[in-house]
Amino acid sequence: MPAARESLLDAAYTALARRSWSAVRMVDVAAAAGVSRQTLYNEFGSKEGLARALVRREADSYLAGVERALSTQSDARDRLTATAEWTTSAARDNALVRAMLTGCWSERLPSPTLSAVPSSSAVPAQRRADGALPSPGDFVTIVRDRAVAALSGPGANKSDSHELARSCELVVRIALSCVAAPPGEGGVADLVRGALHRQLQA
């Protein structure tokens, strides 16, 4: 991603932490990034385009964290637990990630339509941002499928793959429930390990 685009997205994210999206002004974002307002409009087209690009970047960052969580441990249960813990921590620390995962967009946040919008942008990254944005259900599917791909052994049979997919989806849904209603002592890790233990014994 070009440096100016990334700087503008950083500036927009910082501005959003201080005030509601409706109060974020394009001129202030450009000034904070050290570029002209024209550069901002050339890159994103409009404030709606900036919002879509910001949401797309945070979605990509969350999913990159999922990939890291799935590759940090050797044991499948530990990898799924790490994925659930990443999901809850990312949602706790980032209001945009929380809104994307739950579908609950507060009035402080930008809330771009999830469907694709017409794009005439010459900027490839903006054309991607103008495409469809993931819904909460899409995130469940994406994370489940990435977990299955990371955990599937060579030569796994169809029955094993089906059970693995069920376990992975269960973990994702437990993590999302913990985003909506944070767990008490033991946290998400205990819930995930307990659910996986019961599922594997069933």
PDB file of C-alpha atoms in Angstrom:
ATOM      1  CA  MET A   1       0.000   0.000   0.000  1.00  0.00           C
ATOM      2  CA  PRO A   2       1.511   3.366  -0.941  1.00  0.00           C
ATOM      3  CA  ALA A   3       2.847   5.376   1.982  1.00  0.00           C
ATOM      4  CA  ALA A   4       0.458   8.313   1.476  1.00  0.00           C
ATOM      5  CA  ARG A   5      -2.592   6.024   1.515  1.00  0.00           C
ATOM      6  CA  GLU A   6      -1.427   4.269   4.662  1.00  0.00           C
ATOM      7  CA  SER A   7      -0.674   7.596   6.361  1.00  0.00           C
ATOM      8  CA  LEU A   8      -4.154   8.862   5.488  1.00  0.00           C
ATOM      9  CA  LEU A   9      -5.782   5.720   6.875  1.00  0.00           C
ATOM     10  CA  ASP A  10      -3.701   6.043  10.051  1.00  0.00           C
ATOM     11  CA  ALA A  11      -4.785   9.671  10.375  1.00  0.00           C
ATOM     12  CA  ALA A  12      -8.447   8.735   9.859  1.00  0.00           C
ATOM     13  CA  TYR A  13      -8.196   5.958  12.451  1.00  0.00           C
ATOM     14  CA  THR A  14      -6.596   8.334  14.967  1.00  0.00           C
ATOM     15  CA  ALA A  15      -9.257  10.974  14.306  1.00  0.00           C
ATOM     16  CA  LEU A  16     -11.978   8.372  14.814  1.00  0.00           C
ATOM     17  CA  ALA A  17     -10.545   7.496  18.224  1.00  0.00           C
ATOM     18  CA  ARG A  18     -11.031  11.122  19.292  1.00  0.00           C
ATOM     19  CA  ARG A  19     -14.393  12.000  17.796  1.00  0.00           C
ATOM     20  CA  SER A  20     -17.352  10.480  16.017  1.00  0.00           C
ATOM     21  CA  TRP A  21     -17.034   9.783  12.295  1.00  0.00           C
ATOM     22  CA  SER A  22     -19.567  12.483  11.461  1.00  0.00           C
ATOM     23  CA  ALA A  23     -17.223  15.032  13.071  1.00  0.00           C
ATOM     24  CA  VAL A  24     -14.100  13.814  11.249  1.00  0.00           C
ATOM     25  CA  ARG A  25     -13.240  16.321   8.516  1.00  0.00           C
ATOM     26  CA  MET A  26     -11.374  15.379   5.364  1.00  0.00           C
ATOM     27  CA  VAL A  27      -9.210  18.501   5.569  1.00  0.00           C
ATOM     28  CA  ASP A  28      -8.076  17.511   9.073  1.00  0.00           C
ATOM     29  CA  VAL A  29      -7.256  13.959   7.977  1.00  0.00           C
ATOM     30  CA  ALA A  30      -5.164  15.296   5.090  1.00  0.00           C
ATOM     31  CA  ALA A  31      -3.357  17.770   7.341  1.00  0.00           C
ATOM     32  CA  ALA A  32      -2.618  15.086   9.960  1.00  0.00           C
ATOM     33  CA  ALA A  33      -1.149  12.855   7.242  1.00  0.00           C
ATOM     34  CA  GLY A  34       0.917  15.724   5.844  1.00  0.00           C
ATOM     35  CA  VAL A  35      -0.649  15.640   2.383  1.00  0.00           C
ATOM     36  CA  SER A  36      -2.961  17.903   0.434  1.00  0.00           C
ATOM     37  CA  ARG A  37      -6.703  17.522   0.556  1.00  0.00           C
ATOM     38  CA  GLN A  38      -6.557  16.853  -3.189  1.00  0.00           C
ATOM     39  CA  THR A  39      -4.279  13.870  -2.555  1.00  0.00           C
ATOM     40  CA  LEU A  40      -6.838  12.538  -0.092  1.00  0.00           C
ATOM     41  CA  TYR A  41      -9.656  12.860  -2.623  1.00  0.00           C
ATOM     42  CA  ASN A  42      -7.490  11.385  -5.403  1.00  0.00           C
ATOM     43  CA  GLU A  43      -6.836   8.358  -3.217  1.00  0.00           C
ATOM     44  CA  PHE A  44     -10.323   7.718  -1.786  1.00  0.00           C
ATOM     45  CA  GLY A  45     -12.743   9.770  -3.882  1.00  0.00           C
ATOM     46  CA  SER A  46     -14.941  10.820  -0.960  1.00  0.00           C
ATOM     47  CA  LYS A  47     -15.423  10.485   2.771  1.00  0.00           C
ATOM     48  CA  GLU A  48     -17.502   7.358   2.087  1.00  0.00           C
ATOM     49  CA  GLY A  49     -14.577   5.970   0.087  1.00  0.00           C
ATOM     50  CA  LEU A  50     -12.250   6.724   2.993  1.00  0.00           C
ATOM     51  CA  ALA A  51     -14.642   4.953   5.374  1.00  0.00           C
ATOM     52  CA  ARG A  52     -14.789   1.875   3.135  1.00  0.00           C
ATOM     53  CA  ALA A  53     -11.000   1.792   2.839  1.00  0.00           C
ATOM     54  CA  LEU A  54     -10.598   2.124   6.605  1.00  0.00           C
ATOM     55  CA  VAL A  55     -13.039  -0.710   7.272  1.00  0.00           C
ATOM     56  CA  ARG A  56     -11.344  -2.875   4.602  1.00  0.00           C
ATOM     57  CA  ARG A  57      -7.922  -2.270   6.157  1.00  0.00           C
ATOM     58  CA  GLU A  58      -9.125  -3.182   9.650  1.00  0.00           C
ATOM     59  CA  ALA A  59     -10.809  -6.325   8.292  1.00  0.00           C
ATOM     60  CA  ASP A  60      -7.591  -7.333   6.534  1.00  0.00           C
ATOM     61  CA  SER A  61      -5.571  -6.654   9.681  1.00  0.00           C
ATOM     62  CA  TYR A  62      -7.924  -8.785  11.777  1.00  0.00           C
ATOM     63  CA  LEU A  63      -7.703 -11.666   9.284  1.00  0.00           C
ATOM     64  CA  ALA A  64      -3.898 -11.390   9.170  1.00  0.00           C
ATOM     65  CA  GLY A  65      -3.981 -11.824  12.949  1.00  0.00           C
ATOM     66  CA  VAL A  66      -6.119 -14.945  12.490  1.00  0.00           C
ATOM     67  CA  GLU A  67      -3.440 -16.352  10.166  1.00  0.00           C
ATOM     68  CA  ARG A  68      -0.730 -15.619  12.750  1.00  0.00           C
ATOM     69  CA  ALA A  69      -2.753 -17.259  15.529  1.00  0.00           C
ATOM     70  CA  LEU A  70      -3.250 -20.353  13.410  1.00  0.00           C
ATOM     71  CA  SER A  71       0.478 -20.687  12.767  1.00  0.00           C
ATOM     72  CA  THR A  72       1.904 -20.033  16.235  1.00  0.00           C
ATOM     73  CA  GLN A  73       1.279 -23.397  17.903  1.00  0.00           C
ATOM     74  CA  SER A  74       1.719 -27.010  16.890  1.00  0.00           C
ATOM     75  CA  ASP A  75      -1.314 -28.453  18.683  1.00  0.00           C
ATOM     76  CA  ALA A  76      -4.652 -27.954  16.925  1.00  0.00           C
ATOM     77  CA  ARG A  77      -6.493 -27.062  20.129  1.00  0.00           C
ATOM     78  CA  ASP A  78      -3.871 -24.470  21.023  1.00  0.00           C
ATOM     79  CA  ARG A  79      -4.094 -22.954  17.545  1.00  0.00           C
ATOM     80  CA  LEU A  80      -7.866 -22.678  17.767  1.00  0.00           C
ATOM     81  CA  THR A  81      -7.622 -21.255  21.271  1.00  0.00           C
ATOM     82  CA  ALA A  82      -5.105 -18.660  20.047  1.00  0.00           C
ATOM     83  CA  THR A  83      -7.489 -17.741  17.226  1.00  0.00           C
ATOM     84  CA  ALA A  84     -10.367 -17.250  19.657  1.00  0.00           C
ATOM     85  CA  GLU A  85      -8.186 -15.178  21.991  1.00  0.00           C
ATOM     86  CA  TRP A  86      -7.024 -13.026  19.070  1.00  0.00           C
ATOM     87  CA  THR A  87     -10.618 -12.469  17.986  1.00  0.00           C
ATOM     88  CA  THR A  88     -11.720 -11.286  21.400  1.00  0.00           C
ATOM     89  CA  SER A  89      -8.667  -9.087  21.973  1.00  0.00           C
ATOM     90  CA  ALA A  90      -8.887  -7.525  18.500  1.00  0.00           C
ATOM     91  CA  ALA A  91     -12.559  -6.721  19.049  1.00  0.00           C
ATOM     92  CA  ARG A  92     -11.875  -5.336  22.518  1.00  0.00           C
ATOM     93  CA  ASP A  93      -9.090  -3.063  21.260  1.00  0.00           C
ATOM     94  CA  ASN A  94     -10.592  -1.948  17.946  1.00  0.00           C
ATOM     95  CA  ALA A  95     -14.141  -0.593  17.693  1.00  0.00           C
ATOM     96  CA  LEU A  96     -14.228  -1.148  13.927  1.00  0.00           C
ATOM     97  CA  VAL A  97     -13.299  -4.818  14.290  1.00  0.00           C
ATOM     98  CA  ARG A  98     -15.944  -5.219  16.997  1.00  0.00           C
ATOM     99  CA  ALA A  99     -18.570  -3.627  14.752  1.00  0.00           C
ATOM    100  CA  MET A 100     -17.591  -5.787  11.779  1.00  0.00           C
ATOM    101  CA  LEU A 101     -17.701  -9.002  13.799  1.00  0.00           C
ATOM    102  CA  THR A 102     -20.997  -8.250  15.538  1.00  0.00           C
ATOM    103  CA  GLY A 103     -22.819  -6.084  13.008  1.00  0.00           C
ATOM    104  CA  CYS A 104     -23.431  -3.495  15.752  1.00  0.00           C
ATOM    105  CA  TRP A 105     -22.296  -0.166  14.347  1.00  0.00           C
ATOM    106  CA  SER A 106     -22.532   2.690  16.828  1.00  0.00           C
ATOM    107  CA  GLU A 107     -23.324   6.203  15.702  1.00  0.00           C
ATOM    108  CA  ARG A 108     -19.690   7.135  16.405  1.00  0.00           C
ATOM    109  CA  LEU A 109     -18.416   4.845  13.664  1.00  0.00           C
ATOM    110  CA  PRO A 110     -18.588   4.982   9.910  1.00  0.00           C
ATOM    111  CA  SER A 111     -21.078   2.369   8.740  1.00  0.00           C
ATOM    112  CA  PRO A 112     -20.554   1.806   5.039  1.00  0.00           C
ATOM    113  CA  THR A 113     -22.939  -0.465   3.198  1.00  0.00           C
ATOM    114  CA  LEU A 114     -21.562  -3.982   3.019  1.00  0.00           C
ATOM    115  CA  SER A 115     -22.578  -4.468  -0.593  1.00  0.00           C
ATOM    116  CA  ALA A 116     -20.245  -3.329  -3.355  1.00  0.00           C
ATOM    117  CA  VAL A 117     -20.598   0.240  -4.572  1.00  0.00           C
ATOM    118  CA  PRO A 118     -19.911   1.536  -8.095  1.00  0.00           C
ATOM    119  CA  SER A 119     -16.246   2.464  -8.350  1.00  0.00           C
ATOM    120  CA  SER A 120     -14.535   4.603 -10.939  1.00  0.00           C
ATOM    121  CA  SER A 121     -11.312   4.840  -8.926  1.00  0.00           C
ATOM    122  CA  ALA A 122      -8.005   4.476 -10.727  1.00  0.00           C
ATOM    123  CA  VAL A 123      -6.491   3.248  -7.433  1.00  0.00           C
ATOM    124  CA  PRO A 124      -6.551  -0.590  -7.224  1.00  0.00           C
ATOM    125  CA  ALA A 125      -6.729  -0.580  -3.415  1.00  0.00           C
ATOM    126  CA  GLN A 126      -9.756   1.705  -3.551  1.00  0.00           C
ATOM    127  CA  ARG A 127     -11.493  -0.457  -6.140  1.00  0.00           C
ATOM    128  CA  ARG A 128     -11.034  -3.353  -3.719  1.00  0.00           C
ATOM    129  CA  ALA A 129     -12.398  -1.264  -0.836  1.00  0.00           C
ATOM    130  CA  ASP A 130     -15.396  -0.338  -2.996  1.00  0.00           C
ATOM    131  CA  GLY A 131     -16.150  -4.047  -3.415  1.00  0.00           C
ATOM    132  CA  ALA A 132     -18.288  -6.014  -0.992  1.00  0.00           C
ATOM    133  CA  LEU A 133     -17.246  -5.771   2.654  1.00  0.00           C
ATOM    134  CA  PRO A 134     -17.541  -8.863   4.891  1.00  0.00           C
ATOM    135  CA  SER A 135     -20.625  -9.294   7.082  1.00  0.00           C
ATOM    136  CA  PRO A 136     -20.472 -11.016  10.491  1.00  0.00           C
ATOM    137  CA  GLY A 137     -21.592 -14.238   8.813  1.00  0.00           C
ATOM    138  CA  ASP A 138     -18.858 -13.856   6.199  1.00  0.00           C
ATOM    139  CA  PHE A 139     -16.259 -13.558   8.963  1.00  0.00           C
ATOM    140  CA  VAL A 140     -17.490 -16.790  10.559  1.00  0.00           C
ATOM    141  CA  THR A 141     -17.091 -18.585   7.236  1.00  0.00           C
ATOM    142  CA  ILE A 142     -13.729 -17.022   6.394  1.00  0.00           C
ATOM    143  CA  VAL A 143     -12.158 -17.762   9.785  1.00  0.00           C
ATOM    144  CA  ARG A 144     -13.647 -21.272   9.921  1.00  0.00           C
ATOM    145  CA  ASP A 145     -12.327 -22.077   6.442  1.00  0.00           C
ATOM    146  CA  ARG A 146      -8.881 -20.674   7.185  1.00  0.00           C
ATOM    147  CA  ALA A 147      -8.731 -22.717  10.371  1.00  0.00           C
ATOM    148  CA  VAL A 148      -9.761 -25.871   8.523  1.00  0.00           C
ATOM    149  CA  ALA A 149      -7.117 -25.236   5.860  1.00  0.00           C
ATOM    150  CA  ALA A 150      -4.436 -24.644   8.512  1.00  0.00           C
ATOM    151  CA  LEU A 151      -5.352 -27.719  10.567  1.00  0.00           C
ATOM    152  CA  SER A 152      -6.196 -30.271   7.879  1.00  0.00           C
ATOM    153  CA  GLY A 153      -3.608 -32.965   7.578  1.00  0.00           C
ATOM    154  CA  PRO A 154      -2.652 -34.532   4.285  1.00  0.00           C
ATOM    155  CA  GLY A 155      -5.034 -37.285   3.257  1.00  0.00           C
ATOM    156  CA  ALA A 156      -7.802 -36.256   5.656  1.00  0.00           C
ATOM    157  CA  ASN A 157     -11.034 -38.006   4.764  1.00  0.00           C
ATOM    158  CA  LYS A 158     -14.346 -36.265   4.182  1.00  0.00           C
ATOM    159  CA  SER A 159     -15.777 -37.273   7.555  1.00  0.00           C
ATOM    160  CA  ASP A 160     -12.730 -35.919   9.403  1.00  0.00           C
ATOM    161  CA  SER A 161     -12.913 -32.667   7.411  1.00  0.00           C
ATOM    162  CA  HIS A 162     -16.595 -32.253   8.284  1.00  0.00           C
ATOM    163  CA  GLU A 163     -15.914 -32.741  12.003  1.00  0.00           C
ATOM    164  CA  LEU A 164     -12.959 -30.367  11.860  1.00  0.00           C
ATOM    165  CA  ALA A 165     -15.103 -27.719  10.161  1.00  0.00           C
ATOM    166  CA  ARG A 166     -17.741 -28.102  12.898  1.00  0.00           C
ATOM    167  CA  SER A 167     -15.107 -27.706  15.615  1.00  0.00           C
ATOM    168  CA  CYS A 168     -13.576 -24.674  13.924  1.00  0.00           C
ATOM    169  CA  GLU A 169     -16.945 -22.998  13.490  1.00  0.00           C
ATOM    170  CA  LEU A 170     -17.824 -23.727  17.116  1.00  0.00           C
ATOM    171  CA  VAL A 171     -14.631 -21.975  18.235  1.00  0.00           C
ATOM    172  CA  VAL A 172     -15.352 -18.934  16.043  1.00  0.00           C
ATOM    173  CA  ARG A 173     -18.872 -18.667  17.412  1.00  0.00           C
ATOM    174  CA  ILE A 174     -17.659 -19.011  21.008  1.00  0.00           C
ATOM    175  CA  ALA A 175     -15.174 -16.203  20.359  1.00  0.00           C
ATOM    176  CA  LEU A 176     -17.925 -13.995  18.913  1.00  0.00           C
ATOM    177  CA  SER A 177     -20.148 -14.683  21.919  1.00  0.00           C
ATOM    178  CA  CYS A 178     -17.259 -13.565  24.136  1.00  0.00           C
ATOM    179  CA  VAL A 179     -17.008 -10.346  22.100  1.00  0.00           C
ATOM    180  CA  ALA A 180     -20.680  -9.632  22.804  1.00  0.00           C
ATOM    181  CA  ALA A 181     -20.598 -10.798  26.445  1.00  0.00           C
ATOM    182  CA  PRO A 182     -17.043 -10.975  27.827  1.00  0.00           C
ATOM    183  CA  PRO A 183     -16.458 -14.093  29.935  1.00  0.00           C
ATOM    184  CA  GLY A 184     -15.442 -14.104  33.559  1.00  0.00           C
ATOM    185  CA  GLU A 185     -12.533 -15.883  35.157  1.00  0.00           C
ATOM    186  CA  GLY A 186     -10.708 -18.246  32.817  1.00  0.00           C
ATOM    187  CA  GLY A 187     -11.719 -16.238  29.795  1.00  0.00           C
ATOM    188  CA  VAL A 188     -12.243 -17.435  26.285  1.00  0.00           C
ATOM    189  CA  ALA A 189      -9.436 -20.004  26.506  1.00  0.00           C
ATOM    190  CA  ASP A 190     -11.239 -22.093  29.130  1.00  0.00           C
ATOM    191  CA  LEU A 191     -14.493 -21.952  27.173  1.00  0.00           C
ATOM    192  CA  VAL A 192     -12.816 -23.034  23.945  1.00  0.00           C
ATOM    193  CA  ARG A 193     -10.818 -25.844  25.538  1.00  0.00           C
ATOM    194  CA  GLY A 194     -13.889 -27.116  27.354  1.00  0.00           C
ATOM    195  CA  ALA A 195     -16.014 -27.050  24.193  1.00  0.00           C
ATOM    196  CA  LEU A 196     -13.337 -28.782  22.122  1.00  0.00           C
ATOM    197  CA  HIS A 197     -12.850 -31.444  24.778  1.00  0.00           C
ATOM    198  CA  ARG A 198     -16.574 -32.205  24.816  1.00  0.00           C
ATOM    199  CA  GLN A 199     -16.846 -32.127  21.038  1.00  0.00           C
ATOM    200  CA  LEU A 200     -13.909 -34.450  20.542  1.00  0.00           C
ATOM    201  CA  GLN A 201     -15.387 -36.906  23.056  1.00  0.00           C
ATOM    202  CA  ALA A 202     -18.849 -36.848  21.401  1.00  0.00           C
TER     203      ALA A 202
END
